[in-house]
Short mmCIF file of C-alpha atoms and ligand atoms in Angstrom, two decimals:
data_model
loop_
_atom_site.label_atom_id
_atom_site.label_comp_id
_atom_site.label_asym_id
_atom_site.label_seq_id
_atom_site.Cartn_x
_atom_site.Cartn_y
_atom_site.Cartn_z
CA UNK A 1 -6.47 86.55 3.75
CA UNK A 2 -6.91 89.24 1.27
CA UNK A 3 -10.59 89.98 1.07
CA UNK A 4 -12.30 92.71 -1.14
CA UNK A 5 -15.51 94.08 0.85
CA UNK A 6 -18.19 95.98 -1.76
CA UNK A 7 -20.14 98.03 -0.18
CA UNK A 8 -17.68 98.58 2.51
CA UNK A 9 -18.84 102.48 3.32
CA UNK A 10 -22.57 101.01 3.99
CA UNK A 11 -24.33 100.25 7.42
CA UNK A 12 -23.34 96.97 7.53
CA UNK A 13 -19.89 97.22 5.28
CA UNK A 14 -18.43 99.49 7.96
CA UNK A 15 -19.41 96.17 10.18
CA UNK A 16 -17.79 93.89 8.32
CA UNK A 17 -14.79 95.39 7.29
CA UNK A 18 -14.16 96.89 11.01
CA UNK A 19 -14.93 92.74 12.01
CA UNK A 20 -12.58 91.53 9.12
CA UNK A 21 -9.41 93.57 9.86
CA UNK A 22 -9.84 93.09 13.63
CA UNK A 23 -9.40 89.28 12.84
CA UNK A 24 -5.98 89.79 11.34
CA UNK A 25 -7.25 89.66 7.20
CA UNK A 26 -5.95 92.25 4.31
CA UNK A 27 -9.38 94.05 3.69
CA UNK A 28 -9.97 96.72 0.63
CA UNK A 29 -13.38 98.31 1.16
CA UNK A 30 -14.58 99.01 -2.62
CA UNK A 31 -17.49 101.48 -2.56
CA UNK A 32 -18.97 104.87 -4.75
CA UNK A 33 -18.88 106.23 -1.30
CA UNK A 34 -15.30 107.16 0.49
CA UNK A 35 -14.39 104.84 3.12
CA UNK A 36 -13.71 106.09 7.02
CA UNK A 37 -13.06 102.41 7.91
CA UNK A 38 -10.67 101.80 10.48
CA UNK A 39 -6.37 102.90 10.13
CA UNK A 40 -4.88 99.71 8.17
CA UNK A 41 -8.32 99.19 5.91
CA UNK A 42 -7.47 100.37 2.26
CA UNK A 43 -10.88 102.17 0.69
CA UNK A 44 -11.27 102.35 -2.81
CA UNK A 45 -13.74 104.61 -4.27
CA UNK A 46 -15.12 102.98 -7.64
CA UNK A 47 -18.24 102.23 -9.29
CA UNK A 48 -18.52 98.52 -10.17
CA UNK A 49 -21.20 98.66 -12.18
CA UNK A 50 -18.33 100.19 -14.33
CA UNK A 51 -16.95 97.34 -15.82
CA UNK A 52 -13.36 99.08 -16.45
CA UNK A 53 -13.01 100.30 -12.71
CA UNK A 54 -14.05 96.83 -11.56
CA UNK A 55 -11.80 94.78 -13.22
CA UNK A 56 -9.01 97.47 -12.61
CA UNK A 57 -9.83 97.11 -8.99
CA UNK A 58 -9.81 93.59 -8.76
CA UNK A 59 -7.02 92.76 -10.99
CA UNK A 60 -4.55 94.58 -8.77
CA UNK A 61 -6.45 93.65 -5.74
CA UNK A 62 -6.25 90.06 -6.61
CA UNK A 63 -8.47 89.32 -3.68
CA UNK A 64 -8.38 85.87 -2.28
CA UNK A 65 -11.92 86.10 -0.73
CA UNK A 66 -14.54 88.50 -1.79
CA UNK A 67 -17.82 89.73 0.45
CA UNK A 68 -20.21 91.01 -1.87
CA UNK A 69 -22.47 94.15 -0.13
CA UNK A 70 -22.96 96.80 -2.58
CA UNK A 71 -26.04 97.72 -4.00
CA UNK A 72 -29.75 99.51 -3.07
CA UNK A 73 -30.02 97.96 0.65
CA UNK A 74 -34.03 99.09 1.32
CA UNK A 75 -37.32 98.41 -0.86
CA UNK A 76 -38.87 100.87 -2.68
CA UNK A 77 -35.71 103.47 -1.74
CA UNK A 78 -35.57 103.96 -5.55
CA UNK A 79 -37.56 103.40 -9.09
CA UNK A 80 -38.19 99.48 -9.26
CA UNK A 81 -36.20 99.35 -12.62
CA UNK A 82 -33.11 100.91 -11.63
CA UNK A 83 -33.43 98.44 -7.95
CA UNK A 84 -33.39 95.83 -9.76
CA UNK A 85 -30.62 96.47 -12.71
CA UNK A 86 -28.32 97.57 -9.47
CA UNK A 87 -28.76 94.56 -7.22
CA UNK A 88 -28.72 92.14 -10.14
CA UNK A 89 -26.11 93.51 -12.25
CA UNK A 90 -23.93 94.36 -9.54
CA UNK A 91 -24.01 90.70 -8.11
CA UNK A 92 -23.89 88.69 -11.63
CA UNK A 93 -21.11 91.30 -12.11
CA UNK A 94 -18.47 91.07 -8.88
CA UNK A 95 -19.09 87.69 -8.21
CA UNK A 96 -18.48 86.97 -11.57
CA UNK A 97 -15.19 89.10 -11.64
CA UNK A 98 -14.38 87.53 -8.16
CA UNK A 99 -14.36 83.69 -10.11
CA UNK A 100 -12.56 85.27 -13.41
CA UNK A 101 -9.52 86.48 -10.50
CA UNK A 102 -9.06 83.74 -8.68
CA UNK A 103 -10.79 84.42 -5.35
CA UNK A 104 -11.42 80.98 -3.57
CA UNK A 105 -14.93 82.31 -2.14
CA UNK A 106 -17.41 84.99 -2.40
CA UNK A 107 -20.46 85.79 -0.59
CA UNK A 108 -23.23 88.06 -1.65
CA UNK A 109 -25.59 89.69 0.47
CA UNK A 110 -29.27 88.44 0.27
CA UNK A 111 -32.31 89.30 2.18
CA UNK A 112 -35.64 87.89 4.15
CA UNK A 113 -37.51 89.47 1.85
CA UNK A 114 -36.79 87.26 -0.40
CA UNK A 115 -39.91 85.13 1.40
CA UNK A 116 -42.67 87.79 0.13
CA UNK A 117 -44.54 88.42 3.39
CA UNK A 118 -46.68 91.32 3.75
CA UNK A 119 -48.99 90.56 1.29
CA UNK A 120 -52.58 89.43 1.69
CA UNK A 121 -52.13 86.01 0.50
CA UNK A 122 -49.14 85.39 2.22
CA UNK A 123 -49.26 81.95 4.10
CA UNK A 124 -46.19 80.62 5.28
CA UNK A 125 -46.25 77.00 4.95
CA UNK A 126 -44.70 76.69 8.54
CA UNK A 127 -42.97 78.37 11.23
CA UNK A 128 -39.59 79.50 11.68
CA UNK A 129 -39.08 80.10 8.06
CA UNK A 130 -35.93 78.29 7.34
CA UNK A 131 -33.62 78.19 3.80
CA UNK A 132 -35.88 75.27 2.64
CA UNK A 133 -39.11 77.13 2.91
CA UNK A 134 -40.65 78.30 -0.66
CA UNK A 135 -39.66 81.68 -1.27
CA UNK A 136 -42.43 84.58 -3.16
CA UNK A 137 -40.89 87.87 -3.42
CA UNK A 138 -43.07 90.66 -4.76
CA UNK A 139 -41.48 94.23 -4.77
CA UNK A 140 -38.53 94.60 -6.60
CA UNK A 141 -35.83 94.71 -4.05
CA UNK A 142 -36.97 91.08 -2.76
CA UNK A 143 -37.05 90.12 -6.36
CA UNK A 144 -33.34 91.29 -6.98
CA UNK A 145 -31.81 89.62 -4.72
CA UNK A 146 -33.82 86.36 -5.43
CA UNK A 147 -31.79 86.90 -8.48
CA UNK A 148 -28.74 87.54 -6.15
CA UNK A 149 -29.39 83.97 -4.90
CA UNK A 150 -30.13 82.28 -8.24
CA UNK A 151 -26.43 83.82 -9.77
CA UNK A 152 -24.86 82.16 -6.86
CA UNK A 153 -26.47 79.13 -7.72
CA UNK A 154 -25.98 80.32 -11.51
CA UNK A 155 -22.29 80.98 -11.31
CA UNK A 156 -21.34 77.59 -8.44
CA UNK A 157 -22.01 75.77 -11.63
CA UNK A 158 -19.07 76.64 -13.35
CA UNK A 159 -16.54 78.47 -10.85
CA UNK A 160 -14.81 75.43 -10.16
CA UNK A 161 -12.62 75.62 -7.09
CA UNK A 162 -14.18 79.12 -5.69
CA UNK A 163 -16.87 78.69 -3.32
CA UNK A 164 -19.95 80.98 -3.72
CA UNK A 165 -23.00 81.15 -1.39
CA UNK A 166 -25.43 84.21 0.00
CA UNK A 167 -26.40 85.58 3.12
CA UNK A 168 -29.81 86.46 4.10
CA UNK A 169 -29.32 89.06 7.36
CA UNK A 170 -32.41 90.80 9.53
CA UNK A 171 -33.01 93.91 9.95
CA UNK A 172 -29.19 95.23 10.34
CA UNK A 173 -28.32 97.57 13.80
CA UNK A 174 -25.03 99.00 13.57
CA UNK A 175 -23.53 99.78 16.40
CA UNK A 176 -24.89 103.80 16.75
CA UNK A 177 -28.24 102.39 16.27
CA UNK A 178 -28.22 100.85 19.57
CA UNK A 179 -27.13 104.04 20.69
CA UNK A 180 -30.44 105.58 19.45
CA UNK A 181 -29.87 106.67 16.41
CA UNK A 182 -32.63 106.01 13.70
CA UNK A 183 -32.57 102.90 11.73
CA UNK A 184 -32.97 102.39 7.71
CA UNK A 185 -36.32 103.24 7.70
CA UNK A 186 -36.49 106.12 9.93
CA UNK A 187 -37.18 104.37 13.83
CA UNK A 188 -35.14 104.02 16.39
CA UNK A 189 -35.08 100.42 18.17
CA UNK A 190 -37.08 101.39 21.24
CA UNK A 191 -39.30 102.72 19.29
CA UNK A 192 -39.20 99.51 16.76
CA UNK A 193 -39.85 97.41 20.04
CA UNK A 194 -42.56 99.43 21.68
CA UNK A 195 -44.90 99.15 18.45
CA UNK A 196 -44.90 95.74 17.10
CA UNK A 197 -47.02 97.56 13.90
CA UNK A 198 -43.56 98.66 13.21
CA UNK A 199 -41.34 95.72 13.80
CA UNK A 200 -43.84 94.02 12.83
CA UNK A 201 -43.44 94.70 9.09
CA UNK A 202 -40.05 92.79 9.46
CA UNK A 203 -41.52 89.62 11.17
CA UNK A 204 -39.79 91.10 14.35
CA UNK A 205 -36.39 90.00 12.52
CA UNK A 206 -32.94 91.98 13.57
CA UNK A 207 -29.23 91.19 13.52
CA UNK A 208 -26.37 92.78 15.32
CA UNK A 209 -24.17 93.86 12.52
CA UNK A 210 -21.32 92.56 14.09
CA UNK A 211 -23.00 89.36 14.58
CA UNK A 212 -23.41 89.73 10.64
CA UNK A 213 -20.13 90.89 10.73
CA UNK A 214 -19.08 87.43 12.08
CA UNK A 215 -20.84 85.27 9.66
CA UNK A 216 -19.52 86.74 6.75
CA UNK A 217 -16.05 86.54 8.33
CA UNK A 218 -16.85 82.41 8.99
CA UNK A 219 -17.77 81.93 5.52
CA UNK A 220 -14.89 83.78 4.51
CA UNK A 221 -12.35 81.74 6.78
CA UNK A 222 -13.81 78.39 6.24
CA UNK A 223 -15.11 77.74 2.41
CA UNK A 224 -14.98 73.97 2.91
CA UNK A 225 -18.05 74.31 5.70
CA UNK A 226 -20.21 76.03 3.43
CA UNK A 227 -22.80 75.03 0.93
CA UNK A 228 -21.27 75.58 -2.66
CA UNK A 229 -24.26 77.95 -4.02
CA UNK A 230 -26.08 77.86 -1.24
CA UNK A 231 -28.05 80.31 1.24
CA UNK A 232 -27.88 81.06 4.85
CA UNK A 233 -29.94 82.98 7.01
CA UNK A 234 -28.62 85.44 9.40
CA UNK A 235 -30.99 86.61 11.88
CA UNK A 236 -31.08 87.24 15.99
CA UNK A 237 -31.95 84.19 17.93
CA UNK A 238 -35.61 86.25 19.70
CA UNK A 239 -37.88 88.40 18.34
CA UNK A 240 -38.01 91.48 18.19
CA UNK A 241 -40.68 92.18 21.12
CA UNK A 242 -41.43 92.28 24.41
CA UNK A 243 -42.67 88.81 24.10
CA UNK A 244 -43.18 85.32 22.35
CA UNK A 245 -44.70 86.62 19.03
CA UNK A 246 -47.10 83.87 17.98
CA UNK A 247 -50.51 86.52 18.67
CA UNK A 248 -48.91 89.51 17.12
CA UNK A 249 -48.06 87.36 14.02
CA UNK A 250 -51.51 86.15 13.50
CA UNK A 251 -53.14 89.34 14.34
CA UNK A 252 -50.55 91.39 11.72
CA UNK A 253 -49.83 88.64 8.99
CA UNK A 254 -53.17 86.70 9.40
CA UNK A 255 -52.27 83.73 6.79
CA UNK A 256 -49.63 83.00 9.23
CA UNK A 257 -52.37 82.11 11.65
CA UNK A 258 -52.53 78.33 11.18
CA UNK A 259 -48.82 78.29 11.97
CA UNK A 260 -48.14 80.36 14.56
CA UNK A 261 -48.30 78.52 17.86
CA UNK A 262 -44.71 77.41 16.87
CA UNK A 263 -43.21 80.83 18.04
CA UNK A 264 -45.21 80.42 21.40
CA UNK A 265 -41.73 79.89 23.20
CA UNK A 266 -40.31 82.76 21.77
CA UNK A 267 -38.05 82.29 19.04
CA UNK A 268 -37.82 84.23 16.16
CA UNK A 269 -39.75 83.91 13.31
CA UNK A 270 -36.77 82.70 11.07
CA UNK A 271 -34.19 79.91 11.26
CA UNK A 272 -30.60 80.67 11.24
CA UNK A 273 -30.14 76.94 12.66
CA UNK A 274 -27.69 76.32 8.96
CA UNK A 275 -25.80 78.60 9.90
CA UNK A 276 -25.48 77.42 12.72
CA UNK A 277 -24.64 73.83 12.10
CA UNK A 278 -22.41 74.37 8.90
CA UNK A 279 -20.77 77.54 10.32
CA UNK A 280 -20.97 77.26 14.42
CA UNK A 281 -22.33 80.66 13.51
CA UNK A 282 -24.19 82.04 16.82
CA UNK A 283 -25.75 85.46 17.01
CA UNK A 284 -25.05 86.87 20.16
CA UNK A 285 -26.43 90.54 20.11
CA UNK A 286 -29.88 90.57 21.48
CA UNK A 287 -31.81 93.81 21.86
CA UNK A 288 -32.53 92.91 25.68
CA UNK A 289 -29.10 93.51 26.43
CA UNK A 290 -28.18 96.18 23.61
CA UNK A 291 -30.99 98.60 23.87
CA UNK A 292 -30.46 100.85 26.61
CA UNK A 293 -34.03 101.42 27.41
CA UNK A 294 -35.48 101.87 30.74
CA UNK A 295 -38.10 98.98 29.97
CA UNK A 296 -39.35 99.16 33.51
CA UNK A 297 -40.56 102.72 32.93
N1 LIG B 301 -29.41 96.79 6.22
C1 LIG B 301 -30.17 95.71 6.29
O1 LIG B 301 -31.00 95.58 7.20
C2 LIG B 301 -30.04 94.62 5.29
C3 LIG B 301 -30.81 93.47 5.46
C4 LIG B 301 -30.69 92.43 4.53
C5 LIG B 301 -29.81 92.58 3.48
N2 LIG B 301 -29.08 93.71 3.34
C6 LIG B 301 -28.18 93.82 2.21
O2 LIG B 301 -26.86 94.01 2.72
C7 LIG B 301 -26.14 94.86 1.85
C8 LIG B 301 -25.60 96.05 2.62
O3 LIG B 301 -26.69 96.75 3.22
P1 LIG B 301 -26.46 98.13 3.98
O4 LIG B 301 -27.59 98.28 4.92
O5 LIG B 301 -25.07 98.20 4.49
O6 LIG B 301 -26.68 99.15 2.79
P2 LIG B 301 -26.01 100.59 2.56
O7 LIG B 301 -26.89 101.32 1.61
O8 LIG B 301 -25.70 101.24 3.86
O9 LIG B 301 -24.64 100.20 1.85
C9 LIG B 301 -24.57 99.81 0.50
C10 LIG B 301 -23.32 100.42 -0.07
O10 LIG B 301 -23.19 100.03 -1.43
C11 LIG B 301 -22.59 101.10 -2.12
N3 LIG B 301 -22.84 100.99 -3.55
C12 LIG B 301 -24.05 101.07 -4.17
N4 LIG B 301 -23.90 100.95 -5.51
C13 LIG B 301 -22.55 100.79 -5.74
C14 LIG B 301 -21.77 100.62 -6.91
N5 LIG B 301 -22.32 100.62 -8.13
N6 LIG B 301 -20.44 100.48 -6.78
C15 LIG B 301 -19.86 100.51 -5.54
N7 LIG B 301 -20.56 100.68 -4.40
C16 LIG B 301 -21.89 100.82 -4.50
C17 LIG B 301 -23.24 102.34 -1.48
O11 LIG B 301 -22.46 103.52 -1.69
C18 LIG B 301 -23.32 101.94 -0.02
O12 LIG B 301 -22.22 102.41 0.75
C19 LIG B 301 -27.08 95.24 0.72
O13 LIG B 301 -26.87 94.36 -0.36
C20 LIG B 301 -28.45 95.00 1.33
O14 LIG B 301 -29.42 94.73 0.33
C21 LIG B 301 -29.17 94.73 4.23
#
């Protein structure tokens, strides 16, 4: 298929287009940022907030699937006002453009945040947190892509035979980040799993970005298995910790205390079980094999 990737230069874009073109698809990276994607990947630079370039872009491109990535990726990494106007306007914008073209599905990147913890009053109703729990952002960037999520739902309504839905991935590790190289918000992974303060922040949630990679290729190859406006989570099947995380998340998000004991066996603290069933999606990077720590040491 011809798929458009936004965002394609990014952490996880370079993921997903390197995980598209592998599997045989026509992939144009569109990002403000030049490409370095692999040979065979065409990278346009454009800004698609601009609504010229973007509908220059996709009315050549003419893509037949689009995987929506662009935008601010980490909270509080600018002013709230322009973090929202990006993620929103960018999403109502592309997916909008990738209806208006002809695409027959796009997918927009999401977020966990979008469930508000880390704030004192936060009290999960249960544990994993799964697509149907009640979500309560409060910083902006969970709030925008909320939004990202509601123009899905928005936009399904009336984008007749082009599927829409949104991806919520973990904590993203590209591939040099396994390597030891630091992570969005400044840690390496061994350090991220020898302090749980610091995973901790995340509900010990991580994906493999080529495990991401892989999802958004699924939705992309099989529109009739997903949920028309729907949302998926996309996280690693453990925890990010040296152990079950039940304690840690009581002791660190203490409204999540009555709740807990479901993580005693050690799964993660989010559900990517939809995902699973609609997509046979099945995240296979875990950090136990990845990280090359010496954890005996
Ligand atoms: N990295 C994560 O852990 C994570 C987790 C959950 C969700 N997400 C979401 O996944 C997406 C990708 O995240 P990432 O970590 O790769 O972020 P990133 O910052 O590495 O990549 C985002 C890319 O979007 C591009 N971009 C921004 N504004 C643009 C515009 N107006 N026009 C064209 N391109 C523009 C940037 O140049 C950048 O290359 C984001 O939407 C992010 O919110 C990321």
């Amino acid at each position: 298929m011809r798929v458009l990737v936004t965002g394609g230069s990014g952490r996880l874009g370079r993921s997903v287009v390197a995980g598209l073109a592998a599997r045989g698809h026509e992939v144009v990276s569109v990002d403000v940022a030049p490409a370095e994607g692999p040979p065979g990947v065409r990278g346009v630079v454009a800004d698609l907030l601009d609504a010229e370039a973007r509908s220059g872009v996709f009315a050549e491109v003419r893509p037949e699937a689009v995987v929506h990535l662009a935008g601010i990726a980490v909270p509080f990494a600018r002013p709230d006002v322009e973090t929202l106007q990006v993620n929103t306007g960018l999403a109502w914008a592309v997916l909008g453009a990738a209806v208006e073209h002809g695409a027959r599905v796009a997918v927009a990147a999401s977020s966990p945040t979008v469930y508000g913890y880390n704030t004192p009053g936060w009290r999960p109703r249960y544990l994993p947190l799964d697509e149907e729990h009640p979500v309560a952002p409060w910083h902006a960037y969970g709030l925008s892509k909320l939004i990202v999520e509601e123009a899905v739902r928005a936009l399904a309504r009336t984008s007749g035979d082009c599927v829409l839905c949104a991806v919520r991935p973990g904590y993203v590790v590209a591939p040099q980040e396994w390597e030891g190289a630091p992570t969005q918000l400044g840690h390496t992974m061994a350090e991220r799993v020898a302090d749980p303060e610091l995973a901790g922040v995340s509900l010990f949630n991580y994906v493999d970005a080529a495990d991401a990679a892989d999802l958004f290729a699924r939705v992309v190859e099989a529109p009739e298995r997903v949920e028309h406006g729907g949302v998926y989570n996309a996280v690693a099947a453990d925890p990010l910790a040296e152990g079950p995380v039940d304690g840690l998340m009581a002791r660190l998000h203490p409204g999540s205390a009555p709740v807990a004991g479901a993580l005693a066996d050690g799964r993660a603290v989010f559900s990517s079980d939809k995902a699973r069933r609609d997509l046979g999606w099945e995240p296979r990077g875990t950090w136990r094999d990845r990280l090359r720590v010496d954890r005996a040491g």
